[in-house]
Structure formats: structure tokens, C-alpha cells
Coordinates of C-alpha atoms in Angstrom, one line a residue:
M1240 CA 31.2 -27.4 -49.9
G1241 CA 34.1 -29.7 -48.8
N1242 CA 36.3 -28.2 -51.5
R1243 CA 35.4 -24.7 -50.5
N1244 CA 36.3 -25.4 -46.8
R1245 CA 39.6 -26.9 -47.9
A1246 CA 40.4 -23.9 -50.1
T1247 CA 39.5 -21.5 -47.3
T1248 CA 41.7 -23.4 -44.8
A1249 CA 44.6 -23.5 -47.3
A1250 CA 44.3 -19.7 -47.9
A1251 CA 44.4 -19.0 -44.2
G1252 CA 47.4 -21.2 -43.8
S1253 CA 49.2 -19.3 -46.6
V1254 CA 48.5 -16.0 -44.9
L1255 CA 49.9 -17.3 -41.6
T1256 CA 53.0 -18.7 -43.4
V1257 CA 53.6 -15.3 -45.1
L1258 CA 53.4 -13.5 -41.7
L1259 CA 55.7 -15.9 -40.0
L1260 CA 58.3 -15.7 -42.8
A1261 CA 58.0 -11.8 -42.9
S1262 CA 58.7 -11.5 -39.2
G1263 CA 61.4 -14.1 -39.1
C1264 CA 60.5 -14.8 -35.5
G1265 CA 61.0 -18.4 -34.2
S1266 CA 63.9 -19.0 -36.6
D1267 CA 67.5 -19.6 -35.5
E1268 CA 68.7 -17.7 -38.5
G1269 CA 69.1 -14.1 -37.5
A1270 CA 69.3 -12.8 -41.1
A1271 CA 65.7 -13.9 -41.6
R1272 CA 64.5 -11.3 -39.1
T1273 CA 65.7 -8.3 -41.0
V1274 CA 63.3 -6.3 -43.1
T1275 CA 64.3 -3.5 -45.5
V1276 CA 61.9 -0.6 -45.5
Q1277 CA 61.5 0.9 -48.9
A1278 CA 58.9 2.8 -50.9
A1279 CA 56.5 0.4 -52.7
G1280 CA 53.1 1.2 -54.0
A1281 CA 50.4 0.9 -56.5
E1282 CA 50.8 1.2 -60.2
R1283 CA 48.4 4.1 -60.5
A1284 CA 48.0 7.4 -58.7
V1285 CA 45.5 8.1 -56.0
G1286 CA 42.1 9.2 -57.2
H1287 CA 40.7 12.5 -56.1
G1288 CA 37.1 12.8 -55.1
A1289 CA 34.7 15.7 -55.6
G1290 CA 33.6 18.1 -52.8
D1291 CA 33.4 21.8 -51.8
G1292 CA 37.0 21.8 -50.3
K1293 CA 35.9 23.9 -47.3
G1294 CA 38.4 23.8 -44.5
Y1295 CA 41.4 23.2 -46.7
G1296 CA 42.0 26.6 -48.1
A1297 CA 40.4 25.7 -51.4
D1298 CA 38.4 27.8 -53.9
A1299 CA 36.3 26.7 -56.8
E1300 CA 38.9 27.4 -59.5
A1301 CA 41.7 25.6 -57.6
E1302 CA 39.5 22.6 -57.0
A1303 CA 38.5 22.4 -60.7
E1304 CA 42.1 22.5 -61.7
A1305 CA 43.0 19.8 -59.1
E1306 CA 40.2 17.6 -60.4
A1307 CA 41.4 18.0 -64.0
E1308 CA 44.8 17.0 -62.9
A1309 CA 43.4 14.0 -61.1
E1310 CA 41.7 12.8 -64.3
E1311 CA 45.0 12.8 -66.1
G1312 CA 46.7 10.9 -63.2
S1313 CA 49.6 12.0 -60.9
D1314 CA 53.2 11.2 -61.7
A1315 CA 55.4 9.3 -59.3
A1316 CA 57.7 11.4 -57.2
G1317 CA 60.8 10.0 -58.8
R1318 CA 64.2 11.0 -57.3
L1319 CA 63.5 13.4 -54.4
E1320 CA 65.5 16.5 -53.9
V1321 CA 66.2 18.9 -51.0
R1322 CA 66.2 22.5 -51.9
E1323 CA 66.2 25.9 -50.2
I1324 CA 63.0 27.9 -50.6
P1325 CA 63.1 31.5 -49.3
D1326 CA 61.1 32.1 -46.1
V1327 CA 60.4 28.3 -45.7
G1328 CA 63.8 26.6 -45.4
S1329 CA 65.2 23.3 -46.6
V1330 CA 62.3 21.6 -48.4
V1331 CA 61.8 18.1 -49.9
T1332 CA 60.6 18.3 -53.6
D1333 CA 59.8 15.7 -56.2
A1334 CA 61.9 15.1 -59.3
A1335 CA 60.1 17.9 -61.1
G1336 CA 60.8 20.4 -58.3
A1337 CA 57.2 20.4 -56.8
T1338 CA 57.2 21.0 -53.0
L1339 CA 56.0 18.1 -50.9
Y1340 CA 53.8 18.6 -47.8
R1341 CA 52.6 16.9 -44.7
F1342 CA 49.2 17.3 -42.9
D1343 CA 48.8 17.8 -39.1
K1344 CA 45.6 15.8 -39.1
D1345 CA 47.4 12.8 -40.4
T1346 CA 49.4 10.5 -38.1
A1347 CA 52.9 9.1 -38.6
R1348 CA 52.9 6.3 -35.9
P1349 CA 51.1 4.4 -37.3
P1350 CA 51.0 6.1 -40.7
R1351 CA 47.4 7.2 -41.6
S1352 CA 46.0 9.7 -44.1
N1353 CA 43.0 11.8 -43.2
C1354 CA 42.9 13.7 -46.4
D1355 CA 40.2 12.4 -48.8
D1356 CA 37.5 13.6 -51.2
A1357 CA 37.6 17.4 -51.5
C1358 CA 40.8 17.6 -49.5
A1359 CA 42.5 15.1 -51.8
A1360 CA 41.4 17.2 -54.8
L1361 CA 43.4 20.1 -53.6
W1362 CA 46.2 18.1 -52.0
P1363 CA 46.9 15.2 -54.3
A1364 CA 48.5 12.2 -52.5
V1365 CA 52.0 11.3 -53.9
P1366 CA 52.1 7.7 -55.1
A1367 CA 54.6 5.5 -53.3
D1368 CA 55.7 3.7 -56.4
G1369 CA 59.0 5.0 -57.9
A1370 CA 60.2 7.3 -55.1
Q1371 CA 63.9 7.4 -54.6
A1372 CA 66.0 9.0 -51.8
P1373 CA 69.0 11.1 -52.8
A1374 CA 71.9 12.2 -50.6
G1375 CA 70.4 14.2 -47.8
I1376 CA 67.4 12.0 -47.3
D1377 CA 67.7 8.7 -45.3
A1378 CA 66.2 6.0 -47.6
G1379 CA 65.1 4.2 -44.5
L1380 CA 62.6 7.0 -43.9
L1381 CA 60.7 6.3 -47.1
G1382 CA 57.7 4.0 -46.9
S1383 CA 54.1 3.8 -47.9
V1384 CA 50.6 3.7 -46.4
E1385 CA 47.4 2.3 -47.9
R1386 CA 44.7 4.9 -48.4
S1387 CA 41.0 4.5 -48.0
D1388 CA 40.6 3.8 -51.7
G1389 CA 43.2 1.0 -51.7
T1390 CA 46.0 2.9 -53.4
R1391 CA 49.4 3.4 -51.7
Q1392 CA 50.8 6.8 -50.8
L1393 CA 54.4 7.7 -50.2
T1394 CA 55.4 8.4 -46.6
L1395 CA 58.4 10.1 -45.2
A1396 CA 59.3 9.2 -41.6
G1397 CA 55.7 7.9 -41.4
W1398 CA 54.0 11.1 -42.6
P1399 CA 51.9 10.7 -45.7
V1400 CA 53.2 12.9 -48.5
Y1401 CA 51.2 15.4 -50.7
R1402 CA 51.6 18.0 -53.4
Y1403 CA 49.6 21.2 -53.5
A1404 CA 47.4 21.9 -56.6
Q1405 CA 48.1 25.7 -56.4
D1406 CA 51.9 25.2 -56.7
T1407 CA 52.3 25.5 -60.5
R1408 CA 56.0 26.1 -60.8
P1409 CA 59.1 24.3 -59.4
G1410 CA 60.2 25.7 -56.1
E1411 CA 56.8 27.3 -55.2
A1412 CA 55.5 26.5 -51.7
K1413 CA 52.1 28.3 -51.6
G1414 CA 50.8 25.5 -49.4
E1415 CA 53.1 26.3 -46.5
G1416 CA 51.0 27.1 -43.4
V1417 CA 47.6 26.8 -45.2
G1418 CA 44.9 26.3 -42.6
G1419 CA 47.6 26.1 -39.9
T1420 CA 47.8 22.4 -40.7
W1421 CA 49.8 22.0 -43.9
H1422 CA 53.6 22.3 -43.9
A1423 CA 56.4 21.8 -46.4
L1424 CA 58.4 18.7 -45.5
A1425 CA 61.9 18.7 -44.2
A1426 CA 64.3 15.8 -45.1
D1427 CA 63.7 14.1 -41.7
G1428 CA 60.0 14.2 -42.0
G1429 CA 59.6 17.3 -39.8
K1430 CA 58.3 20.7 -40.8
A1431 CA 60.7 22.6 -42.9
A1432 CA 59.7 26.0 -41.5
D1433 CA 60.6 24.7 -38.0
G1434 CA 64.0 23.3 -39.1
G1435 CA 62.9 19.7 -39.2
K1436 CA 61.7 17.0 -36.7
A1437 CA 64.0 17.9 -33.9
A1438 CA 62.5 21.4 -33.7
D1439 CA 59.1 19.8 -34.1
A1440 CA 59.7 17.9 -30.9
G1441 CA 60.6 21.0 -29.1
K1442 CA 64.2 20.2 -28.5
T1443 CA 67.3 19.6 -30.6
P1444 CA 69.3 16.7 -29.1
D1445 CA 72.5 17.6 -27.4
A1446 CA 75.7 15.8 -28.5
G1447 CA 75.9 14.2 -25.0
E1448 CA 72.5 12.6 -25.4
A1449 CA 73.9 10.0 -27.8
D1450 CA 76.4 7.3 -26.9
A1451 CA 78.8 8.8 -29.4
A1452 CA 78.9 11.7 -31.9
G1453 CA 76.5 11.2 -34.8
K1454 CA 74.5 8.4 -33.3
E1455 CA 71.5 10.6 -32.7
S1456 CA 70.8 10.5 -36.4
A1457 CA 70.9 6.6 -36.6
P1458 CA 67.4 5.2 -37.0
L1459 CA 68.1 2.7 -34.2
S1460 CA 71.0 2.8 -31.8
A1461 CA 72.2 1.8 -28.3
V1462 CA 73.1 4.6 -26.0
A1463 CA 74.4 4.8 -22.4
D1464 CA 71.9 5.8 -19.7
A1465 CA 73.3 6.8 -16.3
K1466 CA 70.7 4.7 -14.4
L1467 CA 69.8 1.9 -16.8
G1468 CA 73.0 1.3 -18.7
K1469 CA 72.9 0.5 -22.4
L1470 CA 69.4 0.9 -24.0
M1471 CA 67.9 1.2 -27.4
V1472 CA 66.7 4.5 -28.8
D1473 CA 65.2 5.8 -32.1
A1474 CA 66.6 8.4 -34.5
Q1475 CA 65.4 11.2 -32.1
G1476 CA 67.0 9.6 -29.1
R1477 CA 63.7 8.4 -27.7
T1478 CA 63.7 5.3 -25.6
L1479 CA 62.1 2.1 -27.0
Y1480 CA 60.0 -0.1 -24.7
R1481 CA 58.5 -3.6 -24.8
F1482 CA 55.3 -4.7 -23.1
G1483 CA 54.8 -7.6 -20.8
K1484 CA 51.4 -8.5 -22.2
D1485 CA 52.8 -8.9 -25.7
S1486 CA 54.6 -12.1 -26.7
A1487 CA 57.4 -12.8 -29.0
W1488 CA 56.5 -16.3 -30.1
P1489 CA 53.9 -16.9 -31.0
M1490 CA 53.4 -13.3 -31.8
K1491 CA 50.6 -11.7 -29.9
F1492 CA 49.7 -8.0 -29.2
G1493 CA 48.6 -6.9 -25.8
C1494 CA 48.6 -3.2 -26.6
L1495 CA 45.5 -2.3 -28.6
D1496 CA 42.9 0.4 -28.8
A1497 CA 43.2 2.9 -26.0
C1498 CA 46.7 1.5 -25.1
L1499 CA 48.0 2.9 -28.4
D1500 CA 47.1 6.5 -27.3
T1501 CA 49.9 6.3 -24.8
W1502 CA 52.3 3.8 -26.3
K1503 CA 53.1 4.3 -30.0
P1504 CA 54.3 1.4 -32.2
A1505 CA 57.9 2.2 -33.4
A1506 CA 58.3 2.3 -37.1
P1507 CA 60.5 -0.4 -38.8
V1508 CA 64.1 0.4 -39.7
E1509 CA 66.7 -1.2 -41.9
S1510 CA 68.7 -3.6 -39.8
E1511 CA 72.0 -2.6 -41.4
K1512 CA 71.5 1.0 -40.2
A1513 CA 71.3 0.1 -36.6
V1514 CA 74.3 1.2 -34.5
G1515 CA 75.6 -0.9 -31.7
I1516 CA 72.9 -3.5 -32.1
P1517 CA 73.2 -7.0 -33.7
A1518 CA 71.5 -6.8 -37.0
G1519 CA 69.9 -10.2 -36.5
L1520 CA 67.8 -8.8 -33.7
V1521 CA 66.1 -6.2 -35.9
G1522 CA 62.9 -7.1 -37.7
S1523 CA 59.2 -6.0 -38.1
V1524 CA 55.7 -7.5 -37.7
E1525 CA 52.3 -6.6 -39.2
R1526 CA 49.9 -5.3 -36.6
P1527 CA 46.1 -6.1 -36.7
D1528 CA 45.4 -2.8 -38.4
G1529 CA 47.8 -3.6 -41.3
T1530 CA 50.7 -1.3 -40.2
R1531 CA 54.2 -2.6 -39.5
Q1532 CA 56.0 -2.3 -36.2
L1533 CA 59.6 -2.6 -35.3
T1534 CA 60.6 -5.7 -33.4
I1535 CA 63.7 -6.4 -31.4
D1536 CA 64.4 -10.1 -30.9
C1537 CA 60.8 -10.7 -32.1
W1538 CA 59.3 -8.4 -29.4
P1539 CA 57.2 -5.4 -30.7
V1540 CA 58.7 -2.2 -29.4
Y1541 CA 57.0 1.1 -28.6
L1542 CA 57.6 4.8 -27.8
F1543 CA 56.1 6.4 -24.7
T1544 CA 54.2 9.6 -25.0
G1545 CA 55.2 10.5 -21.5
D1546 CA 58.8 10.9 -22.8
T1547 CA 58.8 14.5 -24.0
A1548 CA 62.5 14.9 -24.7
P1549 CA 65.4 12.6 -26.0
G1550 CA 67.0 10.5 -23.3
Q1551 CA 64.0 10.3 -21.0
T1552 CA 63.0 6.9 -19.6
N1553 CA 59.7 7.8 -17.9
G1554 CA 58.0 4.7 -19.3
H1555 CA 60.4 2.2 -17.7
G1556 CA 58.7 0.1 -15.1
V1557 CA 55.2 1.6 -15.7
Q1558 CA 52.6 -0.8 -14.3
G1559 CA 55.3 -3.4 -13.9
L1560 CA 54.8 -4.2 -17.5
W1561 CA 56.7 -1.8 -19.6
F1562 CA 60.5 -2.0 -19.9
A1563 CA 63.3 -0.3 -21.8
V1564 CA 65.4 -2.7 -24.0
D1565 CA 69.1 -3.2 -23.7
D1566 CA 71.6 -3.5 -26.5
A1567 CA 71.3 -7.4 -26.5
G1568 CA 67.5 -7.1 -27.0
E1569 CA 66.6 -8.0 -23.4
K1570 CA 64.3 -6.1 -21.2
I1571 CA 66.0 -4.0 -18.5
A1572 CA 64.9 -5.0 -15.0
A1573 CA 62.9 -2.3 -13.1
A1574 CA 64.8 -0.7 -10.3
G1575 CA 64.1 -2.4 -7.0

């Protein structure tokens, strides 16, 4: 029994050590805080369960074909491409030219797939392993999410990525609009038919909404706000916030459960792609649910659902606990 207890304690200590090393927080070496986001996944494709497929635009023949493909296994996406598909737009495809899709019932922040069983038979999940980003797709947008069966699925800007079983030729996009919830992917993770994520959000950022031309496309940047001064924003120009009930060291999360309905954990980014921000401040941390969250100077940072357009700072000062973050990684004081 004593040996078992010692082994358990050692294993727990190893997990803690890995977490601390991954976050880099508490270290004087800024380089240790940086984390590269890249596609990484299981060695086999996602399995596809049986079911009637109702609610997903399936029919018996299509499901049978999908299940047959599942038995043979799904190939990795390989080097992605962006191609024009008539009546759809600029669409992301895999190396074989198969259109890739996202599902409205999934979530991107945090990444989560809600397509299993019969749904997954018709909409095979794309394995994360082996995906590569070409010119036109930011490699920092590629990632992975663990599915309910333990396999890892490719994500683009946080959205789980799928193929459609009824697309049988390169360049087909028969899945576009199916059920009103399935959409061909744009290069930025948005809906191709809507012109990408900016249109998805309801507004295309104006040039003046970034600190300088082109910064609105950086995954993380510092921009000038008329009231608050320099503050950090994501690729869509949305303000990033930190929470007074979190802590940077030791790492603790105060925003859990219902809090996450309003405050969405920001996805990790590659430190070298940050604009106007010291790379040593940029890192990530694993949340209790297993997803990873962007950290700035070891503080987890969030997006506020009350900000409905780029450049808004409606979350600053909320409850005296939520604050925008300046370009040095410090919280910005609430207006007196």
C-alpha cells in the first residue's frame, strides 16, 4: 500500500511539474512562457458510430457509404488549400481537394465538437495529425480538440473541422447550408459563404480600428484606444480582459461554469506573431476542462460577449473585477 501511495504522489507531482513548465509562469525567463500552437493529433482517424442520421440531412444510402468509409479509416488533411467554389466563395479544402466544413452546434471558444454517432458518420471528423497550412491560412489558427472517443480532431480558429460524405469529387460543396447549421470553412475560420469571420461577426473592421494598417489581422496586437490608451486585442480587434478573481502565480481560475457564458477564454497564439507586445509575455495555460487559454504575463485573458464589434471596451471595469490589458501586460485602471 505504501508503494502505491508513493507512486500516486509521484505521478501527481509529475503532472503539476508538466503544467508549470508548459505555462512558464513563475519563471524569470520570458522565453519559457511562449507556446507554439500547431496541429497535433492522434495516429488514427476518428471512428464513426451508427445511427439514423436524422437532423443532419442524412439518408440511408449516404449513411451506409459514410460508415463504409469509416471502416477503411480517414486520411489526414495534409497540406490545406484555399480555392474558389462557385456560389460558395473562397473555401478551405484538404490536400485531395475535399471541402472542409464547420458546424454551428459546435463551439470555438473553447473548442468542442457536438457531432457524434450518426452525425459523425455523415460528417467525418478530420484528424488533426498531419495538417499543414499553406500561404493564405495562418498556421497559428490550426489546432486540435479531443473528441468524446479520445481521438483528436483538427480545428481552424477553434472550430472543429469536418468533411461531408456526399462530397465525392474535389471542389464539391454539397454540404454548404445543410440543415442551416453546416458551412464551408473560410481561411480565417469563418463561413465561406459569408466572406469569412469578419462578416460572421456582423462587421468588417475599419482600417482605423487598428493601431496601424494590417494589425487587425495579427492574432494578438496592441492598439490605441481613445479613452484607455494602448490595449491588447485579438485578430478581430476584440478587447482582451483579465479577471481579478483569477491569479497568475500560483495559477488559479475564478471564472468557471456560468461565468464562461459571458467571458470566453481567449485561444492561445504564437508569441512571435504578436504585434507591439513583448513575446515573453505571451503564453498559455490548461484550464480545468482540458482546453488551453491565452495568458498575458501569466494571467488568463478573456473576451467579453458584451463587446459586439471590434474596438469596444464594454467589459472594462465590470463589477470592479474585469479590466482591459495594456501593451506591457498590466491591467488598465478603471476610470475614476
